[in-house]
XYZ file of C-alpha atoms in Angstrom:
541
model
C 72.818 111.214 161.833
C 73.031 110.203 165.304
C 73.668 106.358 165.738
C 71.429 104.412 168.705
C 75.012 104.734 171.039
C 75.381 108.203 170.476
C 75.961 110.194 174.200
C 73.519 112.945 175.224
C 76.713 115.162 175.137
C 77.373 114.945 171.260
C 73.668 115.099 170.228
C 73.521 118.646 171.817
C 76.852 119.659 171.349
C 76.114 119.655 167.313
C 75.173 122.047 165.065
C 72.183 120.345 163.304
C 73.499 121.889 159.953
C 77.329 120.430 159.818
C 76.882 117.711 162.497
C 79.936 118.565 163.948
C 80.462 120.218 167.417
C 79.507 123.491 167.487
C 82.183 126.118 166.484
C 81.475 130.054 167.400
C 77.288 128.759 167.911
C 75.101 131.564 167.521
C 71.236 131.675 168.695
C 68.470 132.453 166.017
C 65.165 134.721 167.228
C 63.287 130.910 167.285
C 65.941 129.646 169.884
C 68.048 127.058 167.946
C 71.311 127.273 167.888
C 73.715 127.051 164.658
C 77.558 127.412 164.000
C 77.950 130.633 163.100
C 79.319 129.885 159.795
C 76.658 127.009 158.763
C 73.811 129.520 159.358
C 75.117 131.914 157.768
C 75.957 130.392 154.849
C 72.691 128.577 154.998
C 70.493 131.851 154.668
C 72.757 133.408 152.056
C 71.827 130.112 149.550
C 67.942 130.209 150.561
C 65.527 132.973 149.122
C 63.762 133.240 152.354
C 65.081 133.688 155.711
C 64.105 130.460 157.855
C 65.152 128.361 160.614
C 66.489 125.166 159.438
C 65.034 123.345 162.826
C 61.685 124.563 163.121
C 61.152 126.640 159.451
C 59.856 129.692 161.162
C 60.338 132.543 158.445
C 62.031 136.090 159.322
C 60.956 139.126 157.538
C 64.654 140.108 158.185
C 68.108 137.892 157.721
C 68.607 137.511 161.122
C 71.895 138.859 163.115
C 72.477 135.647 165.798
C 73.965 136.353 168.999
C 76.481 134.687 170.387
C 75.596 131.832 172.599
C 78.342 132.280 174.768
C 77.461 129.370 177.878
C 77.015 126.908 174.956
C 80.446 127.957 173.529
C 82.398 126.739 176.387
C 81.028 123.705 176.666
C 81.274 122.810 173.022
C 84.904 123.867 173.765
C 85.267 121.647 176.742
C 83.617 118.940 174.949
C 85.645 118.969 171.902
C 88.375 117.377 172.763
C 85.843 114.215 173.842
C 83.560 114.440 171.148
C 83.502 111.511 169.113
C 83.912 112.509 165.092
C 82.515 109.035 162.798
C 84.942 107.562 160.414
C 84.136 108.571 157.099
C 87.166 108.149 154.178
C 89.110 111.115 152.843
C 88.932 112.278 149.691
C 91.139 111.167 147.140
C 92.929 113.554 144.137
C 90.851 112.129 141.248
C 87.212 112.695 143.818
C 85.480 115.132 144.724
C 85.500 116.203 148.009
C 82.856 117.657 150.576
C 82.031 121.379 150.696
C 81.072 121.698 154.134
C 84.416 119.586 156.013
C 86.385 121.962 157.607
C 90.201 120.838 158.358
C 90.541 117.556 156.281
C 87.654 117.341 153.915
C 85.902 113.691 153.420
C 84.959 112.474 150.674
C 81.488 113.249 148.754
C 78.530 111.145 148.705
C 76.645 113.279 146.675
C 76.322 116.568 145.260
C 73.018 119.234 145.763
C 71.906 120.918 141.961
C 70.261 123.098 144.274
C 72.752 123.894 146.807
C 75.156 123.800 143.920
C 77.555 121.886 147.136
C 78.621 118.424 147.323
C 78.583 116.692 150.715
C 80.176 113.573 152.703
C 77.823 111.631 154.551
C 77.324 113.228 157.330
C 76.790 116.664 155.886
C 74.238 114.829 153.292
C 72.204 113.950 156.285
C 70.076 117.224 156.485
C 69.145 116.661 152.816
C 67.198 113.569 154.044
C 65.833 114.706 157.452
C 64.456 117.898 156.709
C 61.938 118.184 154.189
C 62.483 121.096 152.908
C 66.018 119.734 151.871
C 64.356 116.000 150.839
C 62.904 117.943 147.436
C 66.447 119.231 146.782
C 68.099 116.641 143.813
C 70.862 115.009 144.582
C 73.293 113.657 142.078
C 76.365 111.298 141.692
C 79.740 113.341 143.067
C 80.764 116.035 140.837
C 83.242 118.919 140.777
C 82.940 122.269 139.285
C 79.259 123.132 140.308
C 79.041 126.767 139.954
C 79.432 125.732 135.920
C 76.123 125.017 135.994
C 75.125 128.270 137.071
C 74.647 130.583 134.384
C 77.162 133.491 134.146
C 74.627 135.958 133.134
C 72.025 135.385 135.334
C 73.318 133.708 138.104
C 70.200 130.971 137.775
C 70.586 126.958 136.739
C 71.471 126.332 133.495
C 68.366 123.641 132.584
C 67.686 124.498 128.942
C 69.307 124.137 125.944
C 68.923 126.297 122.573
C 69.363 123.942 119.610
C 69.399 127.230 117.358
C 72.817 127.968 118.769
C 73.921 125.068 120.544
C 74.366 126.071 124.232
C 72.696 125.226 127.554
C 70.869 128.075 129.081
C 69.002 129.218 131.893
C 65.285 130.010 132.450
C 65.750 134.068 132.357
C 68.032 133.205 128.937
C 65.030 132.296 127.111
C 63.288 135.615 128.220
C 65.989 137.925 126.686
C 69.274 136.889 124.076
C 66.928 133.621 123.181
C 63.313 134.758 123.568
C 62.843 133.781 119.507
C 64.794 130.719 120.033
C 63.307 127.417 120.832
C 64.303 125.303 123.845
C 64.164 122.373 125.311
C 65.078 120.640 128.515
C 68.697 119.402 129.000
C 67.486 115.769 129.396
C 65.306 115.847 125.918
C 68.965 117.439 124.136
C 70.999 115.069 126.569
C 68.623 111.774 124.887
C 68.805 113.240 121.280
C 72.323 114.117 121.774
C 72.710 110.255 123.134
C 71.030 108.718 120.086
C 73.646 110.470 117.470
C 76.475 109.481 119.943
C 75.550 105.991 119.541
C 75.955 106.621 115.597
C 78.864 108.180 115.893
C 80.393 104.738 117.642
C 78.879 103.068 114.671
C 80.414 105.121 112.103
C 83.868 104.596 114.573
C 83.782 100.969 114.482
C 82.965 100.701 110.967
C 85.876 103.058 109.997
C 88.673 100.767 112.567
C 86.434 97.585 110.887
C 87.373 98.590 107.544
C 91.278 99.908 108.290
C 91.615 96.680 109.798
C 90.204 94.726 106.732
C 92.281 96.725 104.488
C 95.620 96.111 106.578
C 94.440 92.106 105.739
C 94.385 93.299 102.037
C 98.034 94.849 102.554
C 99.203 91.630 104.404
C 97.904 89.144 101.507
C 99.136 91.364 98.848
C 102.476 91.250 100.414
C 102.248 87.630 100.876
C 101.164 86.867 96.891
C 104.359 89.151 96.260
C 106.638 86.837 98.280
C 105.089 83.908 96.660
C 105.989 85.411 93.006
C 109.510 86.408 94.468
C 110.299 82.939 94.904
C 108.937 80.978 91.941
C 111.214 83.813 89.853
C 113.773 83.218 91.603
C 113.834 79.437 91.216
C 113.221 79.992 88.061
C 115.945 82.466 87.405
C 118.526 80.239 89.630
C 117.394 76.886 87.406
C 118.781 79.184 84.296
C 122.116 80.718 85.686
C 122.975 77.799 87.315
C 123.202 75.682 84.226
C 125.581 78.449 82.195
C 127.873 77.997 85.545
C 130.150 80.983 85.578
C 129.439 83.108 82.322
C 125.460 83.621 83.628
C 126.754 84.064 87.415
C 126.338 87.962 87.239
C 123.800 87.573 85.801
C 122.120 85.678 87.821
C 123.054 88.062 90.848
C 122.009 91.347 89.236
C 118.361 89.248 88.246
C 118.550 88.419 91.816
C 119.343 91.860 93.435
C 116.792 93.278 91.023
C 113.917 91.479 92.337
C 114.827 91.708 95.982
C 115.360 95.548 95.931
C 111.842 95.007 94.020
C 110.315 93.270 96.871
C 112.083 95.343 99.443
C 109.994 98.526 97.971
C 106.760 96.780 98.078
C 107.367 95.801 101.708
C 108.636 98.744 102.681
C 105.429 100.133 101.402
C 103.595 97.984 102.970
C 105.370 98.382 106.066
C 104.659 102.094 105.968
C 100.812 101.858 104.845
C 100.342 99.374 107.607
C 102.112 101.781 110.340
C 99.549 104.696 109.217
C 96.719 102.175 109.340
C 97.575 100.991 112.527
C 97.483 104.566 113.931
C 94.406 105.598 112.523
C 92.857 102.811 114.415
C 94.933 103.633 117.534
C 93.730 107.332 116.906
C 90.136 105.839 116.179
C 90.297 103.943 118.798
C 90.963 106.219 121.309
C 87.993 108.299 119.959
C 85.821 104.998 120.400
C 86.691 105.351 124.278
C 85.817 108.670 124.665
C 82.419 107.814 123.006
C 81.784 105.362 124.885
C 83.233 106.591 127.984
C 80.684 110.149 127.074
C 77.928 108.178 126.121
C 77.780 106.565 130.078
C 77.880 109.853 131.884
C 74.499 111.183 133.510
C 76.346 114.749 133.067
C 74.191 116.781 130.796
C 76.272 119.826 130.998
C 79.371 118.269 130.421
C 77.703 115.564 127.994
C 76.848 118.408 125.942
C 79.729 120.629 126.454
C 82.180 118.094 125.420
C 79.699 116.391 122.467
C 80.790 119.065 119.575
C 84.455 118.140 119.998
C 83.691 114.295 119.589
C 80.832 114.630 116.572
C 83.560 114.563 114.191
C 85.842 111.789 113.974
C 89.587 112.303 114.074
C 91.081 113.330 110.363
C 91.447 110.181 108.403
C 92.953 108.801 104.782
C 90.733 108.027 102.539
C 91.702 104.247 102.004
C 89.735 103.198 99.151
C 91.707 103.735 96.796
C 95.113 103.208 98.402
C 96.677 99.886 97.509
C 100.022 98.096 97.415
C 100.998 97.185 93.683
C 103.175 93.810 93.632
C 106.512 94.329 91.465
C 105.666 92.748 88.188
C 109.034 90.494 87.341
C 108.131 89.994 83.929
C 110.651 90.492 81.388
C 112.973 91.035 83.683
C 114.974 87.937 82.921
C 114.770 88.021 79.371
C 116.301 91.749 79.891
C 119.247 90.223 81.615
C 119.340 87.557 79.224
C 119.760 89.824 76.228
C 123.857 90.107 76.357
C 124.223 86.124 76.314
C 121.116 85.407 73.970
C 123.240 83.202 71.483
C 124.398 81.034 74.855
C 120.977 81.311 76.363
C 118.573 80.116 73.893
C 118.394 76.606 74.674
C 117.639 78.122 78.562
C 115.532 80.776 77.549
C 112.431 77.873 75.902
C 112.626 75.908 78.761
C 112.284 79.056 81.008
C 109.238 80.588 78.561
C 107.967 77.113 78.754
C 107.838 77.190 82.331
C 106.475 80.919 82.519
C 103.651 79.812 79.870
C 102.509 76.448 81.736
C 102.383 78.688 84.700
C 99.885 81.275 83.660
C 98.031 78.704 81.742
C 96.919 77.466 84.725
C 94.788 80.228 85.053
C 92.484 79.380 82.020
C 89.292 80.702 81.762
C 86.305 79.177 79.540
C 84.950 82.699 77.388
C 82.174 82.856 74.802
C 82.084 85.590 72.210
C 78.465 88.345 72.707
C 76.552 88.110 69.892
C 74.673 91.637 71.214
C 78.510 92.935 71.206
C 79.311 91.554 68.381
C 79.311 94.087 64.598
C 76.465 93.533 62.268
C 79.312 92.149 59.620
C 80.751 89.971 62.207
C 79.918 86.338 62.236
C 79.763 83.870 65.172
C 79.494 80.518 65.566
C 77.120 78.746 67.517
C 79.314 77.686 70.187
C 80.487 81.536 70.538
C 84.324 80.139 70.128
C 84.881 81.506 66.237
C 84.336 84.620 64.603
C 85.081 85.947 60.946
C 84.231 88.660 59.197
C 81.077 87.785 56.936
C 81.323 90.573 54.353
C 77.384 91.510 54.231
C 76.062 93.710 57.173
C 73.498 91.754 58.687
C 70.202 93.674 60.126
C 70.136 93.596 63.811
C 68.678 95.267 66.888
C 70.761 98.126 68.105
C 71.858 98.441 71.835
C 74.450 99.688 73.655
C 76.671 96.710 74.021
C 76.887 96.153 70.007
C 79.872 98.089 67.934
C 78.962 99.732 64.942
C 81.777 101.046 62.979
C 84.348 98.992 63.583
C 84.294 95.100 63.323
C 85.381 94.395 67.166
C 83.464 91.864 69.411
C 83.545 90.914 72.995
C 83.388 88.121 75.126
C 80.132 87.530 77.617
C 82.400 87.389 80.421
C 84.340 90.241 82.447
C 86.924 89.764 85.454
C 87.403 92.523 87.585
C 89.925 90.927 90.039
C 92.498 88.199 90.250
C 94.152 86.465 87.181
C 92.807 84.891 83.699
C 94.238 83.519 80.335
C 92.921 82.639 76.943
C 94.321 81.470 74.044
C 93.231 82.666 70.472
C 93.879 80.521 67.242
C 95.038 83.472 64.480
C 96.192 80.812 61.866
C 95.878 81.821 58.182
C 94.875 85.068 59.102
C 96.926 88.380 57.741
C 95.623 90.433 60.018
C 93.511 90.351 63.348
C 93.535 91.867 66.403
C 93.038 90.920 70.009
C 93.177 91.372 73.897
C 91.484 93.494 76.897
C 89.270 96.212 76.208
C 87.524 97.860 79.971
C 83.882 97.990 79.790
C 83.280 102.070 78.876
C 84.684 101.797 75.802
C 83.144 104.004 73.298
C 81.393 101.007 71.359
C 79.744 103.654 68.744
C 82.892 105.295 67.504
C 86.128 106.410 68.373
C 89.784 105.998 66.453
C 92.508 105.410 68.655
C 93.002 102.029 70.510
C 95.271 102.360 72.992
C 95.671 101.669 77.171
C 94.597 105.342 77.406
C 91.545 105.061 75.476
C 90.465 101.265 77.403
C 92.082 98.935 74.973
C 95.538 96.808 75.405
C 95.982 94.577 72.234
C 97.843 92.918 69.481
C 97.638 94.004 65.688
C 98.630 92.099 62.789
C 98.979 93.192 59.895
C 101.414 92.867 56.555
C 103.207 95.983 58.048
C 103.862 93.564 60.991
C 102.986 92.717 65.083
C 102.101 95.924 67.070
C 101.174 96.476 70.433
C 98.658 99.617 69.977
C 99.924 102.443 72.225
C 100.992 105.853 71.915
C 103.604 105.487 70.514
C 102.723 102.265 68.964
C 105.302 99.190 69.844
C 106.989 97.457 67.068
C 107.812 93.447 67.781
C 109.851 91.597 65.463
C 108.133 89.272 63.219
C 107.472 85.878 64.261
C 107.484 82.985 61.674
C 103.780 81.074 61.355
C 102.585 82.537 64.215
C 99.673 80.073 64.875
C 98.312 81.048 67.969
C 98.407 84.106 70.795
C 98.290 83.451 74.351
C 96.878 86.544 76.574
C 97.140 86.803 80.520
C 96.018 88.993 82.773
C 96.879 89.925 86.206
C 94.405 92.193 86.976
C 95.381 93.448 90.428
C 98.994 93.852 89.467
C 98.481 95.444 86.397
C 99.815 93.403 83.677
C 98.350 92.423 80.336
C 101.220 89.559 78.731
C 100.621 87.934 75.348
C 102.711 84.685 74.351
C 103.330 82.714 70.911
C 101.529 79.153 71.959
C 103.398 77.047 69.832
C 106.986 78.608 70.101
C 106.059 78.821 74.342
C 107.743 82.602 73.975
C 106.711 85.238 75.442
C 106.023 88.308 72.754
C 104.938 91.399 75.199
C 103.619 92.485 78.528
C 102.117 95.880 79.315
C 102.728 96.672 83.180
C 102.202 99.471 85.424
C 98.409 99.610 83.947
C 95.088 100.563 86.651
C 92.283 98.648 85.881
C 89.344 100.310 87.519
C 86.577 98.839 85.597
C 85.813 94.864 84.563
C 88.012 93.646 81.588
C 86.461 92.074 78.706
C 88.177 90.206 76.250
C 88.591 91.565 72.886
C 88.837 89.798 69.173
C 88.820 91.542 65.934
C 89.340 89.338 62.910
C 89.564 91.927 60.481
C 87.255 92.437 57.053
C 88.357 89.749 54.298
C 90.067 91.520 50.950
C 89.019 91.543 47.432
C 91.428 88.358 46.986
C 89.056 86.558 49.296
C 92.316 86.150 51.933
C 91.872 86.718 55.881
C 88.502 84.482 55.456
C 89.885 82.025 58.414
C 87.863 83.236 61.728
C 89.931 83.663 64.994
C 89.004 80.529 67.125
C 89.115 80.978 71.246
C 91.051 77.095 71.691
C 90.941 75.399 74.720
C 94.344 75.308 76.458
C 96.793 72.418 75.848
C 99.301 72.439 78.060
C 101.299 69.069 77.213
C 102.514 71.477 74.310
């Protein structure tokens, strides 16, 4: 548009179309004059033949004559005319359609026209009213992809039955049975599950980065252990001097290389975490970055590739399992056991104040408990009463077998009980998970939901398949059982000697952990009469 200083020269040296001085003008039947080019292109765009200036309609598309007085003076004024600045395009915008030479950059771009134009080629669009109607958009490239390829018309529909814009003649042919809808109403339902999809995104990097926390602490607890067996190992070998020096290294060695794999594993889980959230993250730009853009066509062109979020691991059940030292020592121990005795109490005695300190205060179930079982009222004692008593049946309670559980279950971290088995001849006791067949079964074993001690006259057992034999302990008063539940280890000590008789490693828990007394029916002699007794933990022992 003409500014207030603009010379008489350059107002009518201009083609009204381009705003630039005329080049090759031509004359329309009305009397205006046009570049040659700009009018042409002008009529070819427009369904009717009209004058831009004036709007007078031709039956005919015109053929304009060379104006041939007003071509040498645009030429004579060219070289004076005065051009305003406007910026050049850049390689990431979108440049004018109309600039001929070096092309400006757009100001906006015509979903009529299908053209994109700098400022001063916008300016017909908002002096002549025929062009004011036209919509005009934020710069963007590749116009004639809105245009459909069958039809040549706007794409401004879109088919939900098979996912693709279309135009209006579409729907009268290859989607007349289809139902559409306008691009907006798609582009605004399409927005809505966008915005879930960024949920579902943020949740998934929310949760990788919560379990890379998991990883971290795990790793962490693991160093912790690492070092208390250690010290304890070193307080052991250092006092046997130069006989227990291998031994010491090779204990040592054993629990570093142990450590080593679980940080190494670590290591690698968090590396795969950390690119899933990179990966995830990326996606969360592109949402976001899609989600902004006033584009329907490429909104919806580009949604289907971003509904789905990138391939994943499924991380629920992915963990990192901390080395489990125990026994270790007492394996390395084994060649110098007559020289290592005196070490090997003070070092059990350590190991058993230790997990003592994770005592936990359990009452026996009476609705667990077998109808020939009896419990005292403080649910501490149990013994086998020898008359099946009439009670109400219900899931918890076992019926053919005289086991009973406590009311309390752990499902994470690390507990300990003791149970008093004096002047029994035979008991059992332990962990049991919670879908254990309470009704029947015949086997009682890790596989089957049970990891316990039996005592019999035949001798101590740790039920498993195949069962494990441990030598016979003298007056064994009273059984010790931890549980680390997240590293998988079930350990059950002799109280009063402070030894350690057996650990089960390497187990899953996956359900909550009950634990588990069976005192055993009393024989015809009257004998195994005395009731197991859950004590309360003395550790001055």
């Amino acid at each position: 548009m003409a500014s207030a200083n603009t010379s008489w020269f350059e107002v009518n040296f201009s083609c009204s179309i381009c705003l630039d001085v005329f080049s090759s003008p031509v004359t329309t039947p009305c009397g205006h004059n046009f570049c040659r080019t700009c009018i042409t292109k002008f009529w070819n765009e427009q369904v009717q033949y009209k004058c831009p200036i004036c709007n007078k309609i031709f039956d005919t598309k015109p053929d304009p004559q060379v104006n041939t007085l007003l071509s040498e003076l645009a030429a004579q004024f060219r070289t004076t005319v005065r051009v305003k600045e406007q910026p050049c395009v850049e390689p990431a915008e979108v440049p004018c359609d109309v600039c001929t030479g070096t092309q400006l950059k757009a100001m906006k771009s015509c979903l009529v026209c299908f053209m994109s134009f700098c400022q001063t080629h916008l300016e017909p669009h908002q002096r002549f009213a025929v062009l004011k109607g036209h919509r005009l958009v934020e710069p963007m490239d590749r116009l004639e992809d809105r245009m459909c390829k069958k039809h040549n018309r706007l794409l401004e529909l879109f088919c939900p039955t098979e996912q693709v814009c279309v135009c209006q003649f579409c729907t009268e042919t290859d989607h007349k049975s289809h139902p559409v809808v306008p691009l907006k109403e798609e582009y605004e339902v399409k927005t809505a599950q966008l915005g879930k999809i960024e949920a579902e995104l943020s949740q998934m990097i929310q949760e990788r980065k919560q379990k890379i926390k998991v990883v971290k602490d795990r790793v962490q607890l693991s160093n912790k252990d690492a070092d208390i067996e250690i010290a304890n190992s070193g307080q052991v070998f250092t006092a046997l001097i130069g006989c227990v020096e291998k031994c010491r290294d090779e204990f040592n060695q054993t629990v570093q290389e142990e450590l080593k794999s679980t940080e190494k594993q670590a290591e690698d889980l968090i590396k795969e975490l950390e690119q899933e959230i990179e990966d995830l993250t990326n996606r969360c730009s592109e949402v976001k970055q899609l989600s902004h853009t006033e584009d329907h066509l490429h909104f919806l062109q580009t949604f289907r590739s971003l509904k789905d979020p990138p391939p994943t691991r499924d991380w629920t059940t992915v963990e990192v399992r901390p080395p489990s030292y125990v026994g270790t020592l007492r394996r390395s121990l084994d060649l110098l056991e007559e020289t290592l005795n005196m070490e090997m109490k003070k070092l059990h005695n350590a190991v058993l104040k230790r997990v003592q300190q994770y005592e936990v205060d359990v009452t026996l179930d009476p609705d667990a408990a077998n109808p020939y079982l009896i419990l005292s009222e403080d649910g501490k004692q149990v013994h086998d009463g020898d008359v099946k008593k009439v009670l109400p049946d219900n899931p918890k309670r076992f019926r053919q077998y005289v086991f009973v559980l406590t009311r309390q279950s752990f499902s994470s971290g690390r507990f300990y009980f003791e149970v008093q088995v004096k002047d029994k001849t035979a008991w059992w006791l332990g962990v049991v998970r919670e879908s254990i067949d309470r009704k029947g079964g015949s086997t009682w074993t890790p596989e089957t939901g049970y990891w316990n001690l039996h005592y019999d006259n035949d001798g101590l057992v740790f039920n498993d398949d195949p069962a494990v034999c441990l030598p016979l302990r003298a007056e064994l008063q009273k059984v010790g059982v931890f549980v680390d539940y997240d590293e998988g280890v079930v350990s059950f000590y002799d109280v009063e000697a402070r030894d350690h008789i057996y650990s089960a490693t390497g187990c899953t828990f996956t359900e909550p952990l009950y634990p588990f007394l069976n005192p055993c029916p009393c024989d015809y002699e009257g004998s195994n009469s005395a009731p197991l007794i859950i004590s309360p933990v003395n550790q001055t022992d």
